[in-house]
Amino acid sequence: MDKTLFLRDLALLDTENKDVTTLYNEISTLAMQYAGGIDEAKGRKNAYYLSMEYLIGRSFYNNLMALGVLEETREILARKGIDINVFEEIEDAALGNGGLGRLAACFLDSAAGMGLPLHGFGIRYKYGLFKQAVENGFQVELPDDWQRFGDPWSIRREDEKRVIEFADMKVYAVPYDMPVFGKSVNRLRLFQAEGDAAAEKISEYLYPADDTEEGKILRLRQEYFFSAAAVGELVDGYAESCGTDFKNFPDCNVIQLNDTHPVIAIAEFIRLLTVRYCISFSEALNIAKRTFAYTNHTVLPEALERWKDEYVKKILPDIADILVKISSYAEREYSALGCSKEQATDMAIYRDGTFYMANLAVYVAKKVNGVARLHTEILKNDLFASTNKIFPNKIQNKTNGITHRRWLELCNMELSLLLDETIGRGWRTDIGQLNNLSRFTQDTVNKFIEVKRTKKQQLLDFIAQREGVEIPDSFLVFSQVKRLHEYKRQLMTAFAVLELYYGLKCGTLRGLHPCVFIFGAKSAPSYKRAKAIIKFINEIAYRINSDKQTNDTLKVVFIRNYNVSYAEKIVAGSDVSLQVSTAGLEASGTGNMKFMMNGAVTCGTMDGANIEIVERAGLENNYIFGATVNDIAKLKEEGYNSISYISNPNHRKAVDSLIDGTFSDGGTGCFKDLYDSLINAENPDGYFVLYDLDSYVKTLLSICKDYNNKINFAKKQLANVASSAYFSSDRTIKEYADYIWHIT
Ligand SMILES: *Cc1c(COP(=O)(O)O)cnc(C)c1O
């Protein structure tokens, strides 16, 4: 970046009488002008990340920081009488749903930060994930028109648009390039669908409802649309510069498939090589096998996509043929390798009129990875056990990470400065140096307590302003912020909070350190139970917050429209991170890492990356409770009788509040349905909420007790900061680069 010119022009910029959006666009455009172009790593291998989601958040501050001009910009604007915080009015680009999309954004940031050639491909949705409002305690979804603020960080590349062909329509894929700034300038290329109204629908919404045939076909179109645009560009680009012998293609390109959404890229790749470049099918398949790698993000069946063959045949007949052909190659190969019939069925790509996209990915990918150690073990021993037997080195672990640039340097300047003072500035570019904090002095602890207080105050001020709930800064802050899903067990936290409340009301619970529970979560629009849980939490919050008798001890707040920018404040200002998923179901979690790096202790189950977090930060500095994966397997085997675990009247009362008239669900019956799912269903309480409730409540109480000793508690928190280097996505990306991508 040409800093001097940028700062000169910024100082000259006329800011009089301009609104925030105008200033945002003018300053961002100025930065883009001097930032320098995207580095195409010609002559060396590039990695490409294909992802349906990029949960980028706000670009303004992050990009100015990455360009090294954030502080000077702040000062220049201050001299003009503008507080740089006004740009918080610019809302997030939420082109993603949750952890998976945020991971994609963190990976791009880390790769650019380290100068590694990783570039992203995705979709430029007109509307991102919906904006969440709450009416009468119910979630309401509003369209998120993120482009209304302008999009100064993207460049439209009309000249590089491609035609994507479906049987019934032709669509233009027009690239928009977003530079990713760091040691190198990498590229996130998002395709916008253009053409007639039907064509434009393809890039209109992230995850349109797919409970109808029309919806399913639209989803398939979206997946093919961006996968084909990406692969087409790479294949044609290679042919142009290296010729049409594709043998060396994998020496120059590696394509990482983020979950099953872009797996159809494999078929498109083979289609292009065989049809456009006349390579034989088996050769094309072999080249694909050296090009693609696949990341699995969850063992929940909903994310392992399958397509009915009739849908694929209808809109992509050539792709359907190729999928069938790959499937028969796989069958032959598996049988030659001596697979049993059972194993072959397990790994089948095409069976009973259905294409199994995860099985396709696992067959073709040169490497398959899970996203935390436990998750990868489950892939090896369970979900992909047959594959693991035949290809024992194919499945690898790559524990997720988060970029410490956004999640520490940007969101917690105060802690960052304390780290600079304590261990020097080197950690900012070499996160491993954070390990030098391991032995800290009392003076550092005292300063950390001060930082935590400041960040908590900022968070609570923001919540007061946004949500209208006032919380004193003496309160201990517990946070559970993440998508709403039964496996994440927000409902269990709701019950635990109710138990604390009832205990305070009837006087059996005395001397509780004042505390607040912050919930933030969006539910998928069609996920009824998740929406019922949001309503339940809101009812609890209204009740507790308006109770004068307990008001000075307990509060609950459901923050609306949880997103990246909100997360930046919450992770920095919280004391305790609630990570309480049913063991075996949270593949990794990355929210847990953000909290850890900002010095919140984890209260959680032995699940996902929590295991690796406590392994590094120490069991004594965190709060682990609940059933383990083995316990759960045993419970399932023995037959789990959920109701027997709430014989304690306190637990009973909390759970019964769903049906005893304590709270109203507005006549929808949704609370009764939640209750039935726990007690009366055929397979009651499939997420073991009632089993873990008892130990959860006890753990929360012990945290409140420990918090009375502020210094000891701060030491636990600081120990978490000091051992969080491993969870920087710089480490994760380095592992992908070394062991999967082979890029430098
Ligand atoms: C990090 C992040 C997530 C993922 O959180 P988990 O607790 O790992 O599920 C989801 N949404 C947003 C906005 C995030 O920043």
PDB file of N, CA and C in Angstrom, residues 131-165:
ATOM      1  N   LYS A 131     -31.887 -10.623   8.596  1.00  0.00           N
ATOM      2  CA  LYS A 131     -31.724  -9.826   9.804  1.00  0.00           C
ATOM      3  C   LYS A 131     -32.785 -10.273  10.798  1.00  0.00           C
ATOM      4  N   GLN A 132     -32.367 -10.462  12.021  1.00  0.00           N
ATOM      5  CA  GLN A 132     -33.294 -10.996  13.014  1.00  0.00           C
ATOM      6  C   GLN A 132     -33.906  -9.880  13.844  1.00  0.00           C
ATOM      7  N   ALA A 133     -35.239  -9.853  13.867  1.00  0.00           N
ATOM      8  CA  ALA A 133     -35.940  -8.993  14.809  1.00  0.00           C
ATOM      9  C   ALA A 133     -36.659  -9.915  15.783  1.00  0.00           C
ATOM     10  N   VAL A 134     -37.111  -9.350  16.893  1.00  0.00           N
ATOM     11  CA  VAL A 134     -37.874 -10.145  17.853  1.00  0.00           C
ATOM     12  C   VAL A 134     -39.185  -9.421  18.112  1.00  0.00           C
ATOM     13  N   GLU A 135     -40.291 -10.122  17.884  1.00  0.00           N
ATOM     14  CA  GLU A 135     -41.608  -9.542  18.166  1.00  0.00           C
ATOM     15  C   GLU A 135     -42.359 -10.467  19.094  1.00  0.00           C
ATOM     16  N   ASN A 136     -42.778  -9.929  20.245  1.00  0.00           N
ATOM     17  CA  ASN A 136     -43.446 -10.754  21.254  1.00  0.00           C
ATOM     18  C   ASN A 136     -42.614 -11.965  21.647  1.00  0.00           C
ATOM     19  N   GLY A 137     -41.309 -11.822  21.565  1.00  0.00           N
ATOM     20  CA  GLY A 137     -40.444 -12.942  21.930  1.00  0.00           C
ATOM     21  C   GLY A 137     -40.169 -13.917  20.801  1.00  0.00           C
ATOM     22  N   PHE A 138     -40.839 -13.741  19.680  1.00  0.00           N
ATOM     23  CA  PHE A 138     -40.622 -14.640  18.540  1.00  0.00           C
ATOM     24  C   PHE A 138     -39.622 -14.042  17.553  1.00  0.00           C
ATOM     25  N   GLN A 139     -38.811 -14.904  16.963  1.00  0.00           N
ATOM     26  CA  GLN A 139     -37.917 -14.452  15.899  1.00  0.00           C
ATOM     27  C   GLN A 139     -38.716 -14.043  14.665  1.00  0.00           C
ATOM     28  N   VAL A 140     -38.327 -12.902  14.100  1.00  0.00           N
ATOM     29  CA  VAL A 140     -38.904 -12.471  12.822  1.00  0.00           C
ATOM     30  C   VAL A 140     -37.741 -12.250  11.861  1.00  0.00           C
ATOM     31  N   GLU A 141     -37.877 -12.742  10.631  1.00  0.00           N
ATOM     32  CA  GLU A 141     -36.777 -12.621   9.665  1.00  0.00           C
ATOM     33  C   GLU A 141     -37.038 -11.473   8.697  1.00  0.00           C
ATOM     34  N   LEU A 142     -36.062 -10.590   8.602  1.00  0.00           N
ATOM     35  CA  LEU A 142     -36.165  -9.463   7.670  1.00  0.00           C
ATOM     36  C   LEU A 142     -35.042  -9.590   6.639  1.00  0.00           C
ATOM     37  N   PRO A 143     -35.309  -9.131   5.420  1.00  0.00           N
ATOM     38  CA  PRO A 143     -34.247  -9.229   4.411  1.00  0.00           C
ATOM     39  C   PRO A 143     -33.046  -8.360   4.775  1.00  0.00           C
ATOM     40  N   ASP A 144     -31.863  -8.859   4.494  1.00  0.00           N
ATOM     41  CA  ASP A 144     -30.637  -8.123   4.796  1.00  0.00           C
ATOM     42  C   ASP A 144     -30.068  -7.574   3.497  1.00  0.00           C
ATOM     43  N   ASP A 145     -30.396  -6.322   3.233  1.00  0.00           N
ATOM     44  CA  ASP A 145     -29.962  -5.700   1.987  1.00  0.00           C
ATOM     45  C   ASP A 145     -28.607  -5.039   2.222  1.00  0.00           C
ATOM     46  N   TRP A 146     -27.568  -5.852   2.348  1.00  0.00           N
ATOM     47  CA  TRP A 146     -26.263  -5.337   2.774  1.00  0.00           C
ATOM     48  C   TRP A 146     -25.657  -4.361   1.771  1.00  0.00           C
ATOM     49  N   GLN A 147     -26.086  -4.457   0.517  1.00  0.00           N
ATOM     50  CA  GLN A 147     -25.464  -3.593  -0.491  1.00  0.00           C
ATOM     51  C   GLN A 147     -25.998  -2.165  -0.458  1.00  0.00           C
ATOM     52  N   ARG A 148     -26.970  -1.903   0.418  1.00  0.00           N
ATOM     53  CA  ARG A 148     -27.496  -0.539   0.430  1.00  0.00           C
ATOM     54  C   ARG A 148     -26.466   0.471   0.945  1.00  0.00           C
ATOM     55  N   PHE A 149     -25.435  -0.019   1.611  1.00  0.00           N
ATOM     56  CA  PHE A 149     -24.352   0.878   2.039  1.00  0.00           C
ATOM     57  C   PHE A 149     -23.304   1.055   0.940  1.00  0.00           C
ATOM     58  N   GLY A 150     -23.542   0.424  -0.220  1.00  0.00           N
ATOM     59  CA  GLY A 150     -22.511   0.393  -1.252  1.00  0.00           C
ATOM     60  C   GLY A 150     -21.609  -0.799  -1.008  1.00  0.00           C
ATOM     61  N   ASP A 151     -20.716  -1.034  -1.935  1.00  0.00           N
ATOM     62  CA  ASP A 151     -19.800  -2.175  -1.785  1.00  0.00           C
ATOM     63  C   ASP A 151     -18.416  -1.751  -2.266  1.00  0.00           C
ATOM     64  N   PRO A 152     -17.826  -0.779  -1.556  1.00  0.00           N
ATOM     65  CA  PRO A 152     -16.587  -0.182  -2.082  1.00  0.00           C
ATOM     66  C   PRO A 152     -15.382  -1.129  -2.059  1.00  0.00           C
ATOM     67  N   TRP A 153     -15.497  -2.245  -1.346  1.00  0.00           N
ATOM     68  CA  TRP A 153     -14.342  -3.152  -1.245  1.00  0.00           C
ATOM     69  C   TRP A 153     -14.348  -4.220  -2.327  1.00  0.00           C
ATOM     70  N   SER A 154     -15.303  -4.157  -3.252  1.00  0.00           N
ATOM     71  CA  SER A 154     -15.346  -5.128  -4.351  1.00  0.00           C
ATOM     72  C   SER A 154     -15.102  -4.430  -5.680  1.00  0.00           C
ATOM     73  N   ILE A 155     -14.553  -5.186  -6.612  1.00  0.00           N
ATOM     74  CA  ILE A 155     -14.402  -4.676  -7.976  1.00  0.00           C
ATOM     75  C   ILE A 155     -15.125  -5.621  -8.924  1.00  0.00           C
ATOM     76  N   ARG A 156     -16.062  -5.090  -9.670  1.00  0.00           N
ATOM     77  CA  ARG A 156     -16.783  -5.900 -10.649  1.00  0.00           C
ATOM     78  C   ARG A 156     -15.874  -6.184 -11.829  1.00  0.00           C
ATOM     79  N   ARG A 157     -15.835  -7.437 -12.247  1.00  0.00           N
ATOM     80  CA  ARG A 157     -14.987  -7.838 -13.376  1.00  0.00           C
ATOM     81  C   ARG A 157     -15.846  -8.311 -14.539  1.00  0.00           C
ATOM     82  N   GLU A 158     -16.538  -7.358 -15.118  1.00  0.00           N
ATOM     83  CA  GLU A 158     -17.422  -7.630 -16.245  1.00  0.00           C
ATOM     84  C   GLU A 158     -16.698  -8.441 -17.328  1.00  0.00           C
ATOM     85  N   ASP A 159     -15.442  -8.053 -17.591  1.00  0.00           N
ATOM     86  CA  ASP A 159     -14.675  -8.676 -18.673  1.00  0.00           C
ATOM     87  C   ASP A 159     -14.372 -10.150 -18.413  1.00  0.00           C
ATOM     88  N   GLU A 160     -14.529 -10.585 -17.190  1.00  0.00           N
ATOM     89  CA  GLU A 160     -14.202 -11.984 -16.898  1.00  0.00           C
ATOM     90  C   GLU A 160     -15.437 -12.825 -16.614  1.00  0.00           C
ATOM     91  N   LYS A 161     -16.591 -12.327 -17.022  1.00  0.00           N
ATOM     92  CA  LYS A 161     -17.799 -13.106 -16.743  1.00  0.00           C
ATOM     93  C   LYS A 161     -17.827 -14.366 -17.600  1.00  0.00           C
ATOM     94  N   ARG A 162     -18.482 -15.382 -17.103  1.00  0.00           N
ATOM     95  CA  ARG A 162     -18.573 -16.664 -17.810  1.00  0.00           C
ATOM     96  C   ARG A 162     -20.039 -17.053 -17.954  1.00  0.00           C
ATOM     97  N   VAL A 163     -20.303 -17.897 -18.922  1.00  0.00           N
ATOM     98  CA  VAL A 163     -21.662 -18.404 -19.080  1.00  0.00           C
ATOM     99  C   VAL A 163     -21.746 -19.762 -18.394  1.00  0.00           C
ATOM    100  N   ILE A 164     -22.743 -19.926 -17.573  1.00  0.00           N
ATOM    101  CA  ILE A 164     -22.977 -21.215 -16.928  1.00  0.00           C
ATOM    102  C   ILE A 164     -24.261 -21.789 -17.529  1.00  0.00           C
ATOM    103  N   GLU A 165     -24.165 -23.005 -18.017  1.00  0.00           N
ATOM    104  CA  GLU A 165     -25.308 -23.579 -18.739  1.00  0.00           C
ATOM    105  C   GLU A 165     -26.039 -24.648 -17.945  1.00  0.00           C
TER     106      GLU A 165
END
